[in-house]
Coordinates of C-alpha atoms and ligand atoms in Angstrom, one line a residue:
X15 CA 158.9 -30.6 -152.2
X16 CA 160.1 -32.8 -149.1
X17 CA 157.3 -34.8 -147.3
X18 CA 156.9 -33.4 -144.0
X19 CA 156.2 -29.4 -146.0
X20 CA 153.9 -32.1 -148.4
X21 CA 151.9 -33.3 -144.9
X22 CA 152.0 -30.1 -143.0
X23 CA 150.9 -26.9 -144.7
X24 CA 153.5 -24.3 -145.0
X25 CA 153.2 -21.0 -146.6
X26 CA 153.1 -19.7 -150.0
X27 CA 156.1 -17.3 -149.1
X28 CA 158.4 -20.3 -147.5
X29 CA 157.6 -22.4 -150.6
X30 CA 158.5 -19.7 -153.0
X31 CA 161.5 -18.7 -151.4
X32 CA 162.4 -22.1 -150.7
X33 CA 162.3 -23.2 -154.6
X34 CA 165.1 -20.7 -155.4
X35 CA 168.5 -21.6 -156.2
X36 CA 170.3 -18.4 -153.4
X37 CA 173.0 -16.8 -154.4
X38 CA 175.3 -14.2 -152.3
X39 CA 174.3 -11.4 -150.8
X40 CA 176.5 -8.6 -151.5
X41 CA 176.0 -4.9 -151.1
X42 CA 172.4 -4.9 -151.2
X43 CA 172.5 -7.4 -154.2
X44 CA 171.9 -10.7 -154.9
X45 CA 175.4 -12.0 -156.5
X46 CA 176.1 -15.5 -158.2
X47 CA 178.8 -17.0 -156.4
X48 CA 182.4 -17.0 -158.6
X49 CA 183.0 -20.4 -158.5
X50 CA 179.5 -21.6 -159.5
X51 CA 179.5 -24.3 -157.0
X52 CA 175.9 -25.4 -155.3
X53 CA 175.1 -26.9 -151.8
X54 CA 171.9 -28.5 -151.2
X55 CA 170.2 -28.1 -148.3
X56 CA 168.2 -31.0 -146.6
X57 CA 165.5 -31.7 -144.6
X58 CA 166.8 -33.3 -141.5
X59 CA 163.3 -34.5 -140.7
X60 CA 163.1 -36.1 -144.5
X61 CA 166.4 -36.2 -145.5
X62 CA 164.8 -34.6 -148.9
X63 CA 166.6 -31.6 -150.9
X64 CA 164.2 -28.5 -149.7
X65 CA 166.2 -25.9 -151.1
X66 CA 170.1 -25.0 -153.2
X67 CA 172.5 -22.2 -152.0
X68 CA 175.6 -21.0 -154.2
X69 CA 178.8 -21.6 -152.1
X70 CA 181.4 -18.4 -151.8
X71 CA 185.3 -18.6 -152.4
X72 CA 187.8 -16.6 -151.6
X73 CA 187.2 -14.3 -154.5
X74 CA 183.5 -13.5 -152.6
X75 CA 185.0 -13.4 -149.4
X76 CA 186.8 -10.5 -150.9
X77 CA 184.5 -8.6 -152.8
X78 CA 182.1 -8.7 -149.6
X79 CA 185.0 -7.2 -147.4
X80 CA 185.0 -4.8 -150.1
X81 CA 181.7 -3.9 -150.3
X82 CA 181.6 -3.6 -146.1
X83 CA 184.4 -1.6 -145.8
X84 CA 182.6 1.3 -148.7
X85 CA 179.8 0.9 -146.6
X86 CA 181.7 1.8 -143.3
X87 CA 182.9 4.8 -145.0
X88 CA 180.1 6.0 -146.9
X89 CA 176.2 6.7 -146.2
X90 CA 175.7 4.5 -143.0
X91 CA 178.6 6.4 -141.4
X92 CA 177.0 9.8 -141.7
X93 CA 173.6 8.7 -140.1
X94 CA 173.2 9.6 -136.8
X95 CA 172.6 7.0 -134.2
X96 CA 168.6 8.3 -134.2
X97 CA 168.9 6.6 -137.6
X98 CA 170.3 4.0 -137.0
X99 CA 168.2 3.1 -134.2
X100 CA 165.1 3.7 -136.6
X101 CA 166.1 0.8 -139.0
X102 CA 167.0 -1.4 -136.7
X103 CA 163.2 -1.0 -134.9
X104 CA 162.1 -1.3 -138.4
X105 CA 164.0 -4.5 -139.1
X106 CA 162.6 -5.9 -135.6
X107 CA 159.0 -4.8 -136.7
X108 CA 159.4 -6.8 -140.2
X109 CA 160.8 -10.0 -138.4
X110 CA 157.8 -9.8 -136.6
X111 CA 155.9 -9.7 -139.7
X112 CA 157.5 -12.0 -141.7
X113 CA 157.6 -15.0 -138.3
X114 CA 155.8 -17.3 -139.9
X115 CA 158.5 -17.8 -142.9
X116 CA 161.1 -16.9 -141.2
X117 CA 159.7 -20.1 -138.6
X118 CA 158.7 -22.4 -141.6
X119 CA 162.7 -22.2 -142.9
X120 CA 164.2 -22.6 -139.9
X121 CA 161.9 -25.0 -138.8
X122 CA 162.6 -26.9 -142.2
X123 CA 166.2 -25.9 -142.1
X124 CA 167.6 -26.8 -138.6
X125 CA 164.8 -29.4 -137.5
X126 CA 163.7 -27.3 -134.5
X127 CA 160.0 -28.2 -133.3
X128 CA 157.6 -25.0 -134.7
X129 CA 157.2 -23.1 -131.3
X130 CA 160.1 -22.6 -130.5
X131 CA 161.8 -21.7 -133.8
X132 CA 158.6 -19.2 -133.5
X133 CA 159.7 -18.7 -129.8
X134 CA 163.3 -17.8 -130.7
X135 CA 162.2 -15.5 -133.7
X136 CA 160.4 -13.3 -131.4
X137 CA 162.4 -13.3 -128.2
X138 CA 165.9 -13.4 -129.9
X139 CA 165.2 -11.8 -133.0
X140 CA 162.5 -9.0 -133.0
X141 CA 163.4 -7.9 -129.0
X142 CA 167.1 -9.0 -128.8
X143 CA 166.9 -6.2 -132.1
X144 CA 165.0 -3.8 -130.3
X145 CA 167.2 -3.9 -127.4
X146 CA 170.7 -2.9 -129.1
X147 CA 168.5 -0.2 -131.2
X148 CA 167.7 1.2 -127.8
X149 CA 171.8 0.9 -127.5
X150 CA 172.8 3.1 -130.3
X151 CA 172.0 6.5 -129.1
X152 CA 173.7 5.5 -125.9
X153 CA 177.1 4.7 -126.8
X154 CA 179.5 7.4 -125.8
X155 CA 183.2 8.6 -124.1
X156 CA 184.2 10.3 -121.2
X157 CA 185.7 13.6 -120.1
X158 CA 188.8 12.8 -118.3
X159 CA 190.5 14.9 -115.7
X160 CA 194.2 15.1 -116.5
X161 CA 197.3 15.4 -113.9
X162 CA 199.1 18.6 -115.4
X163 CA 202.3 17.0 -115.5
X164 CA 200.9 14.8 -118.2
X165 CA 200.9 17.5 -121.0
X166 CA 204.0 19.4 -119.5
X167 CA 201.9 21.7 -117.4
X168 CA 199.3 23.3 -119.7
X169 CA 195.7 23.4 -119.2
X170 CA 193.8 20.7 -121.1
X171 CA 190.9 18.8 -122.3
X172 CA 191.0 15.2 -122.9
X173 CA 188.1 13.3 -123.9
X174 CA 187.7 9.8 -125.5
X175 CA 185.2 8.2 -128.6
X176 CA 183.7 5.2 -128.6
X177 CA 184.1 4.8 -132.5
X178 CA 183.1 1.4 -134.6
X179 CA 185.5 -0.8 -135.0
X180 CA 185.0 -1.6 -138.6
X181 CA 183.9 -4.1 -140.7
X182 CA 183.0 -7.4 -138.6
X183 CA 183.5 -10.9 -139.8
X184 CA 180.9 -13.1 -138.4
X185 CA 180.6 -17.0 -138.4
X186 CA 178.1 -18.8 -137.1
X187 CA 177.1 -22.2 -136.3
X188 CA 173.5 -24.6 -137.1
X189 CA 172.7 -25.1 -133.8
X190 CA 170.4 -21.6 -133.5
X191 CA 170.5 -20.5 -136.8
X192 CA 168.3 -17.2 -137.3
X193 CA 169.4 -16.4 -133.3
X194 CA 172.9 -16.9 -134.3
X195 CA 172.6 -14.3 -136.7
X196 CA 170.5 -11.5 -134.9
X197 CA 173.2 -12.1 -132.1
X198 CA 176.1 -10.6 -134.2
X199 CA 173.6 -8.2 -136.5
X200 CA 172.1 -6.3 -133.7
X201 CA 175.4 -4.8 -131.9
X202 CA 177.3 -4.4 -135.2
X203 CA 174.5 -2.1 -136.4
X204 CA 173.8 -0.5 -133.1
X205 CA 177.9 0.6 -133.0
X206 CA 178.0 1.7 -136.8
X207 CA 180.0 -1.3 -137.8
X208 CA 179.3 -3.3 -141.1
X209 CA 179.2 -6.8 -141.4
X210 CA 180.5 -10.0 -143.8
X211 CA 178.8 -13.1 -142.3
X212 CA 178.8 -16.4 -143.3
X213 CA 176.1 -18.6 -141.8
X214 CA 176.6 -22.2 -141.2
X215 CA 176.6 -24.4 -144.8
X216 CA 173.7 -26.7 -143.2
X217 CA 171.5 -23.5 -142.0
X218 CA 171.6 -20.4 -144.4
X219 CA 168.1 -20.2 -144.8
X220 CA 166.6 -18.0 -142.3
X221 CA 170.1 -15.4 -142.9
X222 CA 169.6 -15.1 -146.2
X223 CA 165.1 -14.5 -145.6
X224 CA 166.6 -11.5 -143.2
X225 CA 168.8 -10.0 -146.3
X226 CA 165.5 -9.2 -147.6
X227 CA 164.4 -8.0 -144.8
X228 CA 167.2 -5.7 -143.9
X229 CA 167.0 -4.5 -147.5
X230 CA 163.4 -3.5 -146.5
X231 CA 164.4 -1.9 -143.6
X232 CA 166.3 0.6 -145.5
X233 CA 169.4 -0.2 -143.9
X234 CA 172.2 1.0 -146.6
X235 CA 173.9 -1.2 -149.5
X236 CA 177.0 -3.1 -147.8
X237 CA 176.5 -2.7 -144.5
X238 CA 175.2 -5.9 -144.2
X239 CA 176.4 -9.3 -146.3
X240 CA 175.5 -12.7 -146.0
X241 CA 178.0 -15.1 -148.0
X242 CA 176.9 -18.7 -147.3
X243 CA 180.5 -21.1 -148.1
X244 CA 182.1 -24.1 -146.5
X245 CA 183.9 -23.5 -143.3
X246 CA 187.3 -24.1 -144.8
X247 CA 187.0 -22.2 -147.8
X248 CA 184.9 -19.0 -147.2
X249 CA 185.4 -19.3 -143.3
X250 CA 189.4 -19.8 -143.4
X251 CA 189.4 -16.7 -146.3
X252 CA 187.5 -14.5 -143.5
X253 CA 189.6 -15.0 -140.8
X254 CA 192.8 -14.4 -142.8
X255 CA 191.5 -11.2 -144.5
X256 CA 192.9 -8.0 -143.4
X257 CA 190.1 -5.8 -144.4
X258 CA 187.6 -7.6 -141.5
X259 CA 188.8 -6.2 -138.2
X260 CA 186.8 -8.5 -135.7
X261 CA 186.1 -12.1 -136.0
X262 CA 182.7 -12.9 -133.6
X263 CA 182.7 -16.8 -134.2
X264 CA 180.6 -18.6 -132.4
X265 CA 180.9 -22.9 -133.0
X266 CA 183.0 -25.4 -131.5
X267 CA 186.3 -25.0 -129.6
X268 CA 188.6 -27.1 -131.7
X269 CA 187.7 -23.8 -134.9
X270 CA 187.9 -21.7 -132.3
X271 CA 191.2 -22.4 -131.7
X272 CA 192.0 -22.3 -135.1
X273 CA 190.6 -18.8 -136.1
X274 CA 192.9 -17.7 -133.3
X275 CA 195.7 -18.7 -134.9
X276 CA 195.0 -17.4 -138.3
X277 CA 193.7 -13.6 -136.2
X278 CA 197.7 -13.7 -135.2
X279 CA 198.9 -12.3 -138.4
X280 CA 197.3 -8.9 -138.4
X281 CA 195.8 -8.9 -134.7
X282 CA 192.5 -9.0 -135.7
X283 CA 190.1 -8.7 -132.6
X284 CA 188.6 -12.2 -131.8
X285 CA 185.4 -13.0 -129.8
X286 CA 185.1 -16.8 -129.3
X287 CA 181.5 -18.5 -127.9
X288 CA 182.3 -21.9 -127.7
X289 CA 181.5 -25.3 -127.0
X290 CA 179.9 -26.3 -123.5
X291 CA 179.5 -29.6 -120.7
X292 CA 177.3 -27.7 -118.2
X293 CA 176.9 -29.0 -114.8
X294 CA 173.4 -29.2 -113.2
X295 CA 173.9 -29.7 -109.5
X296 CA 170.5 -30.7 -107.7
X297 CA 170.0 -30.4 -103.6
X298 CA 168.1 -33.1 -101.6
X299 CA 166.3 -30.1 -100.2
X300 CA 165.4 -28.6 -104.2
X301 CA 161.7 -28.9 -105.2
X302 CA 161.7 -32.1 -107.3
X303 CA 158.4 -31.0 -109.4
X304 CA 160.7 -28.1 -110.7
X305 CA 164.3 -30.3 -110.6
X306 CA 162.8 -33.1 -113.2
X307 CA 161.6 -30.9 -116.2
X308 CA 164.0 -28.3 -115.5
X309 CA 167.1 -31.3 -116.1
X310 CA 164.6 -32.6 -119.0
X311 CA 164.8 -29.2 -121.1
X312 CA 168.7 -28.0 -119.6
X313 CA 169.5 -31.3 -121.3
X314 CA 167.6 -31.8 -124.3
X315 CA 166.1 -28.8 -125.4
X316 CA 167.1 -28.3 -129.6
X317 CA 167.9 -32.0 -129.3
X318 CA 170.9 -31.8 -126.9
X319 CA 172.5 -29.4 -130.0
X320 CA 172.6 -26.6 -127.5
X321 CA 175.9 -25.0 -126.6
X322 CA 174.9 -24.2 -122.8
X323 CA 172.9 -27.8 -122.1
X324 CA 173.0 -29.4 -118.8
X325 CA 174.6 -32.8 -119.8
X326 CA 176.9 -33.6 -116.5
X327 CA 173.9 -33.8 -113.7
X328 CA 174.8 -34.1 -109.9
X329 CA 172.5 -35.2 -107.8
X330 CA 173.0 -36.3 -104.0
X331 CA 172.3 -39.5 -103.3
X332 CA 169.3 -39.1 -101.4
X333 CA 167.3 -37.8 -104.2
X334 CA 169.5 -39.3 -106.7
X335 CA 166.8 -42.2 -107.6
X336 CA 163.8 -40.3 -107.7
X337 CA 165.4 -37.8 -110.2
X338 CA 166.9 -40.2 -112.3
X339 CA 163.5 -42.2 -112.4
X340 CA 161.8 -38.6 -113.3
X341 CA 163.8 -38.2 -116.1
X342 CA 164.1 -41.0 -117.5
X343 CA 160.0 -41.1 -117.3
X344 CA 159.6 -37.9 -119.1
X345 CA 162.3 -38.8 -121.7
X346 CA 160.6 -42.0 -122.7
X347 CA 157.0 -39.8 -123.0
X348 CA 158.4 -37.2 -125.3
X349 CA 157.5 -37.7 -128.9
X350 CA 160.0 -37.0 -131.9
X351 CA 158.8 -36.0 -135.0
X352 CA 159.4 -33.4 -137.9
X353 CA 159.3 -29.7 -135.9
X354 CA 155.8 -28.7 -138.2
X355 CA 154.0 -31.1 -136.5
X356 CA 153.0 -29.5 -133.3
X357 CA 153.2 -32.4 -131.3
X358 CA 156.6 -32.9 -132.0
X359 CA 158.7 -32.4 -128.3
X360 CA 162.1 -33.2 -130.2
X361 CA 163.1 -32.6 -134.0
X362 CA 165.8 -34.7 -135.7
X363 CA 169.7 -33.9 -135.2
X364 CA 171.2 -31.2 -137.8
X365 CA 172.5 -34.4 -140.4
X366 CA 173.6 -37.9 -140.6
X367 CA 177.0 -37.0 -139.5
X368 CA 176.0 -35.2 -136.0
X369 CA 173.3 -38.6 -135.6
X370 CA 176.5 -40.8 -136.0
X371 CA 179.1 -38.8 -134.1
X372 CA 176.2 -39.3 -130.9
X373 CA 175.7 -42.3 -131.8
X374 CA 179.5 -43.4 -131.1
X375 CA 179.4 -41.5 -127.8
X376 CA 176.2 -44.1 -126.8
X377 CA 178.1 -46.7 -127.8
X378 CA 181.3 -45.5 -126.2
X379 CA 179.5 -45.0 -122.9
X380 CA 178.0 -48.4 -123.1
X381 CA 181.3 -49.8 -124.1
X382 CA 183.5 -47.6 -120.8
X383 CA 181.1 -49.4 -118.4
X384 CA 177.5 -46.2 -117.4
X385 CA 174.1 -47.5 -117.0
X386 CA 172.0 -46.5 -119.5
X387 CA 169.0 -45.4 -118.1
X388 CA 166.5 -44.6 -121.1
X389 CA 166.8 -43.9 -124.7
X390 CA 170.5 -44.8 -126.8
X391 CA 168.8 -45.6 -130.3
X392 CA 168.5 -43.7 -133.6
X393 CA 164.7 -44.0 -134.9
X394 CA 164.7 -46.4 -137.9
X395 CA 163.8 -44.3 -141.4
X396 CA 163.8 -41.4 -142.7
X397 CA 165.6 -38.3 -140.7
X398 CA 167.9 -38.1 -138.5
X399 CA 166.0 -38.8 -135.3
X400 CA 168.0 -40.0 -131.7
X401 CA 166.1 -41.0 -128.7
X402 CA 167.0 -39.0 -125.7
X403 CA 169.2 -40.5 -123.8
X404 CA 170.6 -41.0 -120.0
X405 CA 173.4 -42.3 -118.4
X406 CA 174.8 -43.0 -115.0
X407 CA 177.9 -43.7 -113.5
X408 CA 179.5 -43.0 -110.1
X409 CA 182.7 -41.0 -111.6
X410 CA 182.5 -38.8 -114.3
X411 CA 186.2 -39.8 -116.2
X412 CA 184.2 -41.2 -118.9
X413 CA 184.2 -39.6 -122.2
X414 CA 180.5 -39.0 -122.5
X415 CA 180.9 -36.9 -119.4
X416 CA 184.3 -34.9 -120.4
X417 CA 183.5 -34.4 -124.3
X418 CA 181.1 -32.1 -125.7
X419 CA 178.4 -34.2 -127.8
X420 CA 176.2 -31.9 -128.8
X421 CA 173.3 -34.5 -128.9
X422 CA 170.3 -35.7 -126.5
X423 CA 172.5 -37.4 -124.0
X424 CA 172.6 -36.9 -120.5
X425 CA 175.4 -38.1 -117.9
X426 CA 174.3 -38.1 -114.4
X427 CA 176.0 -39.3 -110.9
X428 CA 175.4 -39.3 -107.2
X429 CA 176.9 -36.7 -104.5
X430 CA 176.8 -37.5 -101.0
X431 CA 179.1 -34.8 -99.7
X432 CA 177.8 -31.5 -97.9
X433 CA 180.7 -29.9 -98.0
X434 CA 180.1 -27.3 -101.1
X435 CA 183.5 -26.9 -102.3
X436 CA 183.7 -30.0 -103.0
X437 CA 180.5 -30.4 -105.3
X438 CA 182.0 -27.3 -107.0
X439 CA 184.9 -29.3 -107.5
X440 CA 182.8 -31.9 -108.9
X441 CA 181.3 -29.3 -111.2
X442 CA 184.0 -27.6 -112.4
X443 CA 185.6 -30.8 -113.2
X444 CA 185.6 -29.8 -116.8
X445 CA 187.6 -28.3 -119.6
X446 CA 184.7 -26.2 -120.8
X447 CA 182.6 -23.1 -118.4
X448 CA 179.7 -22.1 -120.3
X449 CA 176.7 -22.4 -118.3
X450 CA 175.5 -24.3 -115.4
X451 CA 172.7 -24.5 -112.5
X452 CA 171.8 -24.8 -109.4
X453 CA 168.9 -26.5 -107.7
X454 CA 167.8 -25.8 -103.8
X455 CA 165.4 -24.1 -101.8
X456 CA 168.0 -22.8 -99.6
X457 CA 168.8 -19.4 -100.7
X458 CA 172.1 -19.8 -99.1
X459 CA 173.6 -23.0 -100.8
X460 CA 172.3 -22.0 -104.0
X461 CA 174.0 -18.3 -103.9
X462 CA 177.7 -20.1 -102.4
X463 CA 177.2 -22.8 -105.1
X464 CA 176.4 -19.9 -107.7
X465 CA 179.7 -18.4 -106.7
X466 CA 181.4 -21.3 -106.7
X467 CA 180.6 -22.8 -110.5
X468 CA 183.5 -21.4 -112.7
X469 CA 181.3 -20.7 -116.0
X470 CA 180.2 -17.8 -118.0
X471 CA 176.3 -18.3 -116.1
X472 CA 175.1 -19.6 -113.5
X473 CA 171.4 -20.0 -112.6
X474 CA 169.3 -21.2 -109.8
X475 CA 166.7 -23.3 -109.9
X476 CA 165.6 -23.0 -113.6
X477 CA 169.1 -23.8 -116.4
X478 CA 170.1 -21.3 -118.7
X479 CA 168.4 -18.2 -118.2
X480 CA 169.1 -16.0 -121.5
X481 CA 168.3 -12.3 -122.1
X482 CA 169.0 -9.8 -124.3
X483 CA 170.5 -7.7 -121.2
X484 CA 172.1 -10.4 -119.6
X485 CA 175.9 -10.7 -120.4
X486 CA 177.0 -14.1 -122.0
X487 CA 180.2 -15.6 -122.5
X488 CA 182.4 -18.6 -121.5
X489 CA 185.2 -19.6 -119.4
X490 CA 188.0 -21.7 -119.8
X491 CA 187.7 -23.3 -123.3
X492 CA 184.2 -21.8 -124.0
X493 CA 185.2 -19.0 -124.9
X494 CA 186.4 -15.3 -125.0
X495 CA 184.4 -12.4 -124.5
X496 CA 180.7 -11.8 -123.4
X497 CA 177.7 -10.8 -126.1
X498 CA 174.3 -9.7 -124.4
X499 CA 174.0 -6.4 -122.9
X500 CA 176.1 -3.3 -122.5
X501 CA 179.1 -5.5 -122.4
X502 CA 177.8 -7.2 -125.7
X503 CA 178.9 -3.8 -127.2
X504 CA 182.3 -3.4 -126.2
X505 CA 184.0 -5.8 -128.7
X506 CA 182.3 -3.7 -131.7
X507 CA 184.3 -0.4 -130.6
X508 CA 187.5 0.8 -130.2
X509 CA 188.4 4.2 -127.9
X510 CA 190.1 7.0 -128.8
X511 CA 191.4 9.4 -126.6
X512 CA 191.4 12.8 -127.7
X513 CA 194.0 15.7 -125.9
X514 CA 193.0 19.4 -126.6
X515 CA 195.6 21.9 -125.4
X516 CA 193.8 25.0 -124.1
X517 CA 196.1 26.6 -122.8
X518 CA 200.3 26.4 -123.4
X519 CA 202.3 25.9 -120.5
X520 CA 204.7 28.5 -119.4
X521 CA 208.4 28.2 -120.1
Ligands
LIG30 P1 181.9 -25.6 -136.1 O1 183.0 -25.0 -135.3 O2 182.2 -26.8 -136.9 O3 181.3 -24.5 -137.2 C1 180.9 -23.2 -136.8 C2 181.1 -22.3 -138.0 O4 182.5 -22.2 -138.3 C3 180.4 -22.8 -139.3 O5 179.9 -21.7 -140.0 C4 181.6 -23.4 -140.1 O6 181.4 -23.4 -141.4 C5 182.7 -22.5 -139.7 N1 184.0 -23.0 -139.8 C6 184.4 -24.3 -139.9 N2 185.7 -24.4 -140.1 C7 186.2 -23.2 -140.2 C8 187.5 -22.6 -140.4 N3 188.6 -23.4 -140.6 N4 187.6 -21.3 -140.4 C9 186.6 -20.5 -140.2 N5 185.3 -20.9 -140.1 C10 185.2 -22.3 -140.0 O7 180.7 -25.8 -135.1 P2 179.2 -26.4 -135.4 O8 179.4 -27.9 -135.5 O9 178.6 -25.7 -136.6 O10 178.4 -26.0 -134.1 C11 178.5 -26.7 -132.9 C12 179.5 -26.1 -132.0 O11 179.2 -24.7 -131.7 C13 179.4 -26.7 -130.6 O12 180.7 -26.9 -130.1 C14 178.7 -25.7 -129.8 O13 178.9 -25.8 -128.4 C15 179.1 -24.5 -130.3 N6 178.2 -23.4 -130.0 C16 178.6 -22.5 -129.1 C17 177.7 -21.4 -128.7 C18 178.0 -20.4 -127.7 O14 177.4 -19.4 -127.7 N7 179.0 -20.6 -126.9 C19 176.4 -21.4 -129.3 C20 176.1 -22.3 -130.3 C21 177.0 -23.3 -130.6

C-alpha cells in the first residue's frame, strides 16, 4: 500500500477493491482482457503502484460493442421509461452510499484534495443522475400539421419519435474522472441507449467502483461497459467501429480532431468537449474581495487540470496591481499536499509527464520575456506536485497565454480601454471558447461583456458556474455540441417521422 493511504486512514472497501488486479467489464461481467496486458496505476501524490487494471484490444473493443448492441435490442429496450427512471434513482442513491470509496479512489486515483472529489460525487454524480432520470419519462415527438399537397391531397397524420440512437462510444479524459463518467452515463440511460466506455488509462478507478454499482442497481447485462485500454489501441478501435453509433469524447482538441476523422468513414455522430484558455475579464468597478479568490479557484481549482479554467486574466490597469498582488498572496498561502489530508488546497498533477509538459510552459514563459509573479517550481520528492503559478505580460502573443496547459499557471495583463468591444476582442483573442467570466458591479457592462465573450459559458462575477440543467459546450476549437440539460439529450436520439394516411386522396 502507497504512503499517503499508509498515513491517512482509508476504508476497508477502497483497500479491498484497490488490491485487485481489474479486468473488463463486459455485459454485466467481469472479463480478463484478451491480450493479458496490465497497466499500473499510481499514486500521483506517492508515485507508489495503488492498484493494476487489464488493458482492452481491439478484440474487447469488439466483443463490448457486441454485448451493447444485444442489450439495445433486448431487455433494456422493452422497459418503459418509468423503469428506467427507477434504476437510475437507484444508481444515484448507491453513489450516495458508497461516497466514501467512490472519494477514497478517486482521491487516490486522480490526486484531487478529499472535499471535493466528495463534492463532485455528490453534485455531479448522485444529482447530475437524478436529473436525467427525471428526463426519461419526458422525452417525446410531436404531432405535425401537414400541407395537403405534401401527401398528394389525402388526409393525414404525421407524427415523429424521439428514439435512442444506439449504442454510445464514450471516452473520457483524467482530469474529472468519476464526473466524466456520470456525464455520458446519465443521458445515455435516460434515452434507452447502451454504452461501451473507456475511461482514461491514468483514472479507471472510480468507472470501474460504478460497474458495481450499476450492477446493483439492476440496470440490465450490456447496457453498460467499462473497457479501460490505451488511447491508441482501445480508443482508435472505438472510433472506427461501426457497431457504436455516437462517439461523446471529451479530452483534448488535437484527439478530438482525430476521432473526427476516423467518424468519416461510416458518419458516426460525434460530440467533441474540448480543450479550453478561458478569459477572466475584471472591471475597476468589480468588488475585489470577490475578484481575488474568484481568479484563485477559476485558475487553479483541480490543479489548473480543468478544461474551463480561467488562465488568460484581464484586468484594467487601475486595479491591475491590487489583483495581481491578491493573487499572488493567496497562491503563495495555499498548501499542497496528498488530497486525504484535509488540509491539502492543491493535490499533485495527474503524472510526471503532465508536471514536465507545465514545467516547459514556465520555463518557456520565463524564457519569451512575462514576469513571474509567484510560484514556477515543481516541489522536490515524491509526487508530482507544481506550485501555482502567475505570470504577467502586457500582450498576450506568448505561448503560455495561446496554448492550453492544463496546469496551475495563470497569464494575466492590463486593459486600459473602456470601450467593451475592444476587451472582448482582447478576450476572444483565442483559438479555443469554452468558458469565461466577467467581473463588475455594473449590471450593464457585465450583461454587454457576457454577450460579447464568444465561448460555450459565460458567467458574471463568480467563473464557471456548472449545473446539471445548464447547457455546456464549446466554441471554436472546444468543441461540438452541448451536454447538460434538455439539450444534453439531443445527441443520444435520432427522430423519426412517421406519415399515417387516413384518408386516400381522390382521383
Ligand atoms: P486526451 O485527448 O489525451 O485523452 C482523452 C481520452 O482520449 C483518453 O481516454 C485517451 O485514452 C483517449 N485517446 C487518446 N488518443 C486517442 C485516439 N487516438 N483515439 C481515441 N481515443 C484516444 O486528453 P487528456 O490529456 O486525457 O485530458 C486533457 C484534455 O481534455 C484537455 O485538453 C482538456 O481541456 C480536455 N477536457 C475537456 C473537457 C470539456 O468538457 N471540454 C473536460 C475535461 C477535459
Amino acid at each position: 500500500m502507497n504512503a499517503a493511504a499508509e498515513t491517512f486512514a482509508i476504508s476497508d472497501a477502497t483497500r479491498e477493491f484497490l488490491a485487485r488486479e481489474h479486468q473488463l467489464f463486459i455485459d454485466g461481467k467481469w472479463q480478463p482482457a484478451s491480450s493479458g496486458e496490465t497497466f499500473a496505476i499510481i499514486d500521483p501524490a506517492t508515485e507508489a503502484q495503488i492498484s493494476t487494471i487489464q488493458l482492452a484490444n481491439e478484440a474487447d473493443v469488439d466483443k463490448a460493442v457486441q454485448a451493447a448492441q444485444r442489450a439495445f435490442t433486448g431487455e433494456w429496450s422493452k422497459l418503459t421509461s418509468y423503469q428506467r427512471t427507477r434504476m437510475m434513482l437507484r444508481l444515484a442513491d448507491l453513489i450516495d452510499e458508497n461516497i466514501q470509496t467512490l472519494a477514497e479512489l478517486e482521491v487516490l486515483d486522480n490526486g484531487v484534495p478529499m472535499m471535493l472529489a466528495q463534492y463532485t460525487i455528490a453534485g455531479y454524480g448522485a444529482e447530475f443522475m437524478r436529473y436525467y432520470a427525471g428526463w426519461a419519462t419526458k422525452i417525446h415527438g410531436d404531432t405535425i400539421p401537414v400541407s395537403p399537397a405534401g401527401v398528394r391531397n389525402g388526409e393525414s397524420l404525421t407524427y415523429t419519435r424521439r428514439e435512442p440512437i444506439g449504442v454510445v462510444g464514450a471516452i473520457i479524459p483524467w482530469n474529472a474522472p468519476i464526473a466524466m463518467f456520470i456525464l455520458k452515463l446519465a443521458p445515455a440511460l435516460a434515452t434507452g441507449c447502451t454504452l461501451v466506455l473507456k475511461p482514461a488509462e491514468l483514472t479507471p478507478l472510480t468507472a470501474l467502483k460504478m460497474c458495481e454499482l450499476i450492477k446493483e442497481a439492476g440496470i440490465p447485462d450490456g447496457v453498460v461497459n467499462v473497457i479501460p485500454g490505451l488511447g491508441q489501441v482501445a480508443g482508435e478501435a472505438m472510433t472506427k467501429h461501426p457497431g457504436i453509433k455516437k462517439i461523446a469524447f471529451t479530452g483534448s482538441t488535437a484527439v478530438g480532431k482525430h476521432i473526427v476523422e476516423n467518424a468519416v468513414a461510416d458518419l458516426k455522430k460525434v460530440t467533441l468537449e474540448l480543450g479550453g484558455k478561458s478569459p477572466v475579464v475584471v472591471f475597476p468597478d468589480a468588488d475585489l474581495q470577490q475578484v481575488i479568490p474568484g481568479c484563485v479557484r477559476a485558475a487553479y481549482f483541480l490543479q489548473g487540470q480543468n478544461c474551463m479554467a480561467g488562465t488568460r486574466l484581464f484586468v484594467h490597469e487601475k486595479v491591475f496591481d491590487e489583483v495581481i498582488n491578491g493573487i499572488a498572496a493567496v497562491a503563495n498561502s495555499m498548501k499542497l499536499g496528498p488530497g486525504l489530508d484535509p488540509s491539502s488546497q492543491l493535490g499533485p498533477l495527474i503524472s510526471a509527464q503532465q508536471r514536465e509538459r507545465v514545467m516547459a510552459y514556465i520555463q518557456s514563459g520565463i524564457d519569451e520575456g512575462a514576469t513571474l509573479v509567484c510560484g514556477g517550481k515543481a516541489r522536490e520528492g515524491k509526487g508530482f506536485f507544481v506550485e501555482p503559478t502567475l505570470f504577467t505580460h502586457t500582450d498576450q502573443n506568448l505561448r503560455i497565454a495561446r496554448e492550453e496547459i492544463f496546469g496551475p499557471v495563470l497569464f494575466a495583463m492590463p486593459f486600459g480601454d473602456d470601450d467593451l468591444e475592444k476587451v472582448a476582442a482582447l478576450a476572444n483573442d483565442s483559438i479555443y471558447g469554452l468558458s469565461g467570466s466577467v467581473w463588475t458591479r455594473d449590471i450593464s457592462t457585465g450583461l454587454k461583456m457576457a454577450a460579447l465573450i464568444d465561448s460555450g459559458q459565460v458567467s458574471v462575477n463568480c467563473h464557471a458556474a456548472v449545473d446539471p440543467a445548464i447547457p455546456f459546450g464549446g466554441n471554436k476549437m472546444s468543441g461540438w455540441g452541448r451536454e447538460f440539460g434538455a439539450e444534453g439529450l439531443e445527441p443520444y436520439l435520432k427522430t423519426k417521422a412517421t406519415t399515417v394516411l387516413l384518408s386516400p386522396p381522390p382521383f
